[in-house]
Short mmCIF file of C-alpha atoms in Angstrom, two decimals:
data_model
loop_
_atom_site.label_atom_id
_atom_site.label_comp_id
_atom_site.label_asym_id
_atom_site.label_seq_id
_atom_site.Cartn_x
_atom_site.Cartn_y
_atom_site.Cartn_z
CA MET K 1 0.00 0.00 0.00
CA LEU K 2 2.77 2.45 0.92
CA SER K 3 4.55 2.21 -2.43
CA ARG K 4 1.26 2.31 -4.34
CA ALA K 5 0.13 5.39 -2.41
CA ALA K 6 3.46 7.11 -3.12
CA ALA K 7 3.15 6.30 -6.83
CA VAL K 8 -0.27 7.99 -6.90
CA LEU K 9 0.73 10.98 -4.77
CA ALA K 10 4.10 11.91 -6.33
CA PRO K 11 2.68 12.99 -9.74
CA VAL K 12 0.11 15.12 -7.94
CA LEU K 13 2.80 16.98 -6.00
CA GLY K 14 5.09 17.68 -8.95
CA ARG K 15 7.19 16.24 -11.76
CA LEU K 16 9.11 13.07 -10.94
CA SER K 17 11.92 11.83 -13.16
CA VAL K 18 13.99 8.70 -12.56
CA THR K 19 17.32 7.45 -13.90
CA ARG K 20 19.39 4.41 -13.07
CA GLU K 21 22.99 3.48 -13.61
CA ALA K 22 22.65 -0.29 -13.61
CA VAL K 23 21.01 -1.92 -16.63
CA THR K 24 20.76 -5.40 -15.11
CA ALA K 25 18.02 -6.57 -12.75
CA LEU K 26 18.45 -5.43 -9.17
CA PRO K 27 19.36 -8.44 -6.99
CA ALA K 28 16.68 -9.74 -4.61
CA GLY K 29 17.32 -8.97 -0.98
CA SER K 30 19.25 -5.72 -1.59
CA VAL K 31 19.61 -2.75 0.74
CA PHE K 32 18.55 0.51 -0.90
CA ALA K 33 20.35 3.39 0.83
CA ALA K 34 18.96 6.89 0.22
CA ASN K 35 19.77 10.40 1.36
CA HIS K 36 17.17 12.00 3.62
CA ASP K 37 16.54 15.74 3.42
CA SER K 38 12.77 16.30 3.62
CA MET K 39 9.61 14.93 5.19
CA ALA K 40 8.36 14.53 1.61
CA ASP K 41 11.21 12.48 0.23
CA PRO K 42 9.84 9.02 1.17
CA VAL K 43 6.99 9.71 -1.28
CA VAL K 44 9.47 10.64 -4.00
CA VAL K 45 11.83 7.71 -3.36
CA LEU K 46 9.13 5.05 -3.05
CA ALA K 47 7.36 6.26 -6.19
CA ALA K 48 10.64 6.16 -8.12
CA LEU K 49 11.57 2.68 -6.89
CA ARG K 50 8.12 1.38 -7.78
CA ARG K 51 8.72 2.48 -11.36
CA LEU K 52 11.72 0.14 -11.30
CA GLY K 53 9.65 -2.72 -9.90
CA VAL K 54 10.93 -2.37 -6.33
CA GLU K 55 8.59 -2.10 -3.33
CA PRO K 56 10.92 -2.21 -0.33
CA VAL K 57 10.43 -2.70 3.35
CA VAL K 58 11.08 0.75 4.84
CA MET K 59 13.04 1.42 8.01
CA ALA K 60 11.39 4.53 9.46
CA THR K 61 11.13 6.46 12.69
CA ALA K 62 8.95 4.63 15.21
CA GLY K 63 6.81 7.72 15.76
CA LEU K 64 4.97 7.00 12.51
CA TRP K 65 3.51 3.84 14.08
CA ARG K 66 1.62 6.06 16.54
CA VAL K 67 -0.46 7.51 13.68
CA PRO K 68 -3.60 5.29 13.89
CA VAL K 69 -4.36 4.36 10.27
CA LEU K 70 -0.78 4.71 9.01
CA GLY K 71 0.66 2.69 11.87
CA ARG K 72 -1.60 -0.26 11.17
CA ALA K 73 -0.74 -0.16 7.47
CA LEU K 74 2.98 -0.04 8.21
CA THR K 75 2.71 -3.04 10.51
CA ARG K 76 0.58 -5.00 8.05
CA GLU K 77 3.11 -4.50 5.25
CA GLY K 78 6.11 -5.44 7.37
CA HIS K 79 7.79 -2.06 7.52
CA ILE K 80 10.29 -1.62 10.34
CA PRO K 81 10.04 0.92 13.19
CA VAL K 82 13.35 2.38 14.34
CA HIS K 83 13.39 3.40 18.00
CA ARG K 84 16.38 5.72 17.83
CA ARG K 85 18.60 6.16 20.87
CA THR K 86 16.83 3.42 22.84
CA ALA K 87 17.61 -0.16 23.81
CA ARG K 88 15.13 -1.26 21.15
CA ALA K 89 17.11 0.28 18.28
CA ALA K 90 19.06 -2.94 17.58
CA ARG K 91 15.79 -4.79 16.99
CA ALA K 92 15.30 -2.83 13.77
CA LEU K 93 18.47 -4.35 12.31
CA ASP K 94 17.27 -7.82 13.33
CA LEU K 95 14.00 -7.32 11.48
CA ALA K 96 15.76 -5.81 8.46
CA ALA K 97 18.14 -8.76 8.25
CA GLU K 98 15.17 -11.15 8.37
CA ALA K 99 13.45 -9.27 5.55
CA LEU K 100 16.60 -9.41 3.41
CA ALA K 101 17.03 -13.12 4.08
CA SER K 102 13.48 -13.69 2.82
CA GLY K 103 14.36 -11.96 -0.47
CA ARG K 104 12.69 -8.62 0.22
CA HIS K 105 14.43 -5.30 -0.41
CA VAL K 106 15.00 -2.87 2.47
CA LEU K 107 15.11 0.93 2.23
CA ILE K 108 17.26 2.69 4.81
CA TYR K 109 18.25 6.33 5.27
CA GLY K 110 21.95 6.28 6.08
CA GLU K 111 21.91 9.67 7.83
CA GLY K 112 19.39 8.47 10.39
CA GLY K 113 17.48 11.76 10.42
CA LEU K 114 16.77 15.05 8.68
CA PRO K 115 19.36 17.83 8.22
CA ASP K 116 19.27 20.81 10.55
CA ARG K 117 18.43 23.50 7.99
CA THR K 118 15.34 25.28 6.72
CA ASP K 119 16.13 26.37 3.13
CA PRO K 120 14.40 24.59 0.21
CA ALA K 121 17.56 23.91 -1.82
CA PRO K 122 18.85 20.35 -2.28
CA GLY K 123 21.84 19.58 -0.09
CA PRO K 124 24.36 16.72 -0.15
CA PRO K 125 24.01 13.87 2.34
CA VAL K 126 25.40 14.56 5.79
CA PRO K 127 27.66 11.91 7.38
CA PHE K 128 26.05 8.48 7.78
CA ARG K 129 25.50 6.54 10.96
CA THR K 130 26.85 2.99 11.12
CA GLY K 131 23.50 1.17 10.92
CA LEU K 132 23.70 0.72 7.15
CA ALA K 133 27.21 -0.75 7.35
CA ARG K 134 26.23 -3.11 10.16
CA LEU K 135 23.15 -4.29 8.27
CA ALA K 136 25.17 -4.95 5.12
CA ALA K 137 27.85 -6.84 7.05
CA ARG K 138 25.33 -8.91 8.93
CA SER K 139 23.20 -9.81 5.91
CA GLY K 140 25.83 -9.94 3.17
CA ALA K 141 23.45 -7.91 1.01
CA LEU K 142 24.49 -5.60 -1.78
CA VAL K 143 23.85 -1.90 -1.22
CA VAL K 144 22.09 0.09 -3.95
CA PRO K 145 22.79 3.85 -3.62
CA VAL K 146 19.76 6.09 -4.18
CA GLY K 147 20.17 9.83 -4.57
CA HIS K 148 17.27 12.25 -4.86
CA ALA K 149 16.86 16.01 -5.08
CA GLY K 150 13.91 18.36 -5.22
CA ALA K 151 11.77 17.00 -2.41
CA ARG K 152 12.62 20.02 -0.25
CA ARG K 153 10.74 22.11 -2.81
CA ILE K 154 7.64 20.26 -1.65
CA SER K 155 8.29 20.47 2.07
CA SER K 156 10.98 22.26 4.09
CA GLY K 157 11.33 24.80 6.88
CA SER K 158 8.97 25.26 9.82
CA THR K 159 5.89 23.11 10.31
CA ALA K 160 3.71 25.88 8.89
CA LYS K 161 5.94 26.25 5.82
CA GLN K 162 6.00 22.50 5.28
CA LEU K 163 2.20 22.35 5.30
CA ALA K 164 1.95 25.37 3.00
CA GLY K 165 4.52 23.85 0.65
CA ALA K 166 2.67 20.54 0.43
CA VAL K 167 -0.64 22.30 -0.25
CA SER K 168 0.81 24.56 -2.96
CA ALA K 169 3.01 21.92 -4.62
CA PRO K 170 0.31 20.72 -7.08
CA LEU K 171 0.11 24.28 -8.41
CA ARG K 172 3.86 24.97 -8.41
CA ARG K 173 4.74 21.57 -9.94
CA PRO K 174 8.32 21.32 -8.57
CA HIS K 175 10.71 18.93 -10.32
CA PHE K 176 12.18 16.13 -8.25
CA HIS K 177 14.59 13.54 -9.54
CA VAL K 178 15.76 10.15 -8.25
CA HIS K 179 18.92 8.45 -9.48
CA VAL K 180 19.59 4.80 -8.63
CA GLY K 181 23.26 3.86 -8.79
CA ALA K 182 24.93 0.53 -9.40
CA PRO K 183 24.93 -1.95 -6.48
CA VAL K 184 28.08 -1.98 -4.35
CA ARG K 185 29.56 -4.51 -1.95
CA LEU K 186 30.62 -2.75 1.24
CA PRO K 187 33.88 -3.67 2.98
CA SER K 188 33.65 -5.55 6.27
CA ASP K 189 35.10 -2.77 8.44
CA PRO K 190 32.14 -0.67 9.68
CA GLY K 191 33.97 2.65 9.55
CA ARG K 192 35.30 2.15 6.05
CA ALA K 193 31.97 0.67 4.90
CA THR K 194 30.13 3.75 6.16
CA LEU K 195 32.44 6.02 4.19
CA VAL K 196 32.09 3.92 1.02
CA ALA K 197 28.29 3.94 1.32
CA HIS K 198 28.22 7.69 1.93
CA ARG K 199 30.40 8.30 -1.12
CA ALA K 200 28.16 6.12 -3.31
CA VAL K 201 24.94 7.82 -2.18
CA SER K 202 26.59 11.24 -2.52
CA GLY K 203 27.49 10.40 -6.11
CA ALA K 204 23.91 9.39 -6.85
CA TRP K 205 22.68 12.56 -5.15
CA GLY K 206 24.96 14.68 -7.35
CA THR K 207 23.38 13.18 -10.46
CA ALA K 208 19.90 13.89 -9.09
CA ALA K 209 20.81 17.44 -8.06
CA ARG K 210 22.12 18.27 -11.54
CA ALA K 211 18.93 16.87 -13.06
CA VAL K 212 16.85 19.46 -11.17
CA GLY K 213 19.23 22.30 -11.99
CA ALA K 214 21.07 22.44 -8.68
CA PRO K 215 24.85 22.23 -8.17
CA GLY K 216 25.75 18.57 -7.71
#
C-alpha cells in the first residue's frame, strides 16, 4: 500500500523523473540506501523505486507507528520501526536482516534523520550513521545507492511552511529527480563501509541534483 500510495501521490505533487545506472536486474534482498533531506522524500523515493519494480520494506522512525491508520498499514506490510537512541534500536536491524534473508528489499536512510536547515535547496548527504554498514555486514546484502533532489521544494522549513509547501506543490509543480546507482559490496570494516556507502549515495545525489538544476 505504501509504495502504491506514493506512486499515486508523487505525480500530484510535482514532476518526478527517474534514472538508473545499472542496466541489469536489481538483486533480490538488496539494501537501498537513500539520502534523507525532507519529510516529503519518502513519497518521491518510493514512487521512483516502484517504477523500477521495487517495493521495499522501509526502516522509518517509530513515531509513525503512533499515527492510527498509518501505523496499522505499516505493521501489516512489514515495515520496520526504528526506536532511535533506545535499547530497542538494535531490533530494527534484526527485522531488516530477516526481511533481506526472505528476499525482500529494504530501504534505509543512512543519515538516520533530517538535516538541521530550513532552506528549500537540495543539499548533499550529511555523514552516515553505522547502521547501514552493520546491516550490510550482517546480511551480506548488496547496497544500492539512491540519490534524490527536489523533495525540499515540496516540504521544508517550519511546520507551517511545510504544510503550505505541500498544499501549494500541485500548483507549483516542482521537479524532483531520483537516481539509482549501481549496487556496491561494502567492505567488512564498519567505519570504512560507512564512508564507502556515503560516497556512493553522494554520487547518486549529485546526479539527481544536476537533473533538477542544482549544483551537484
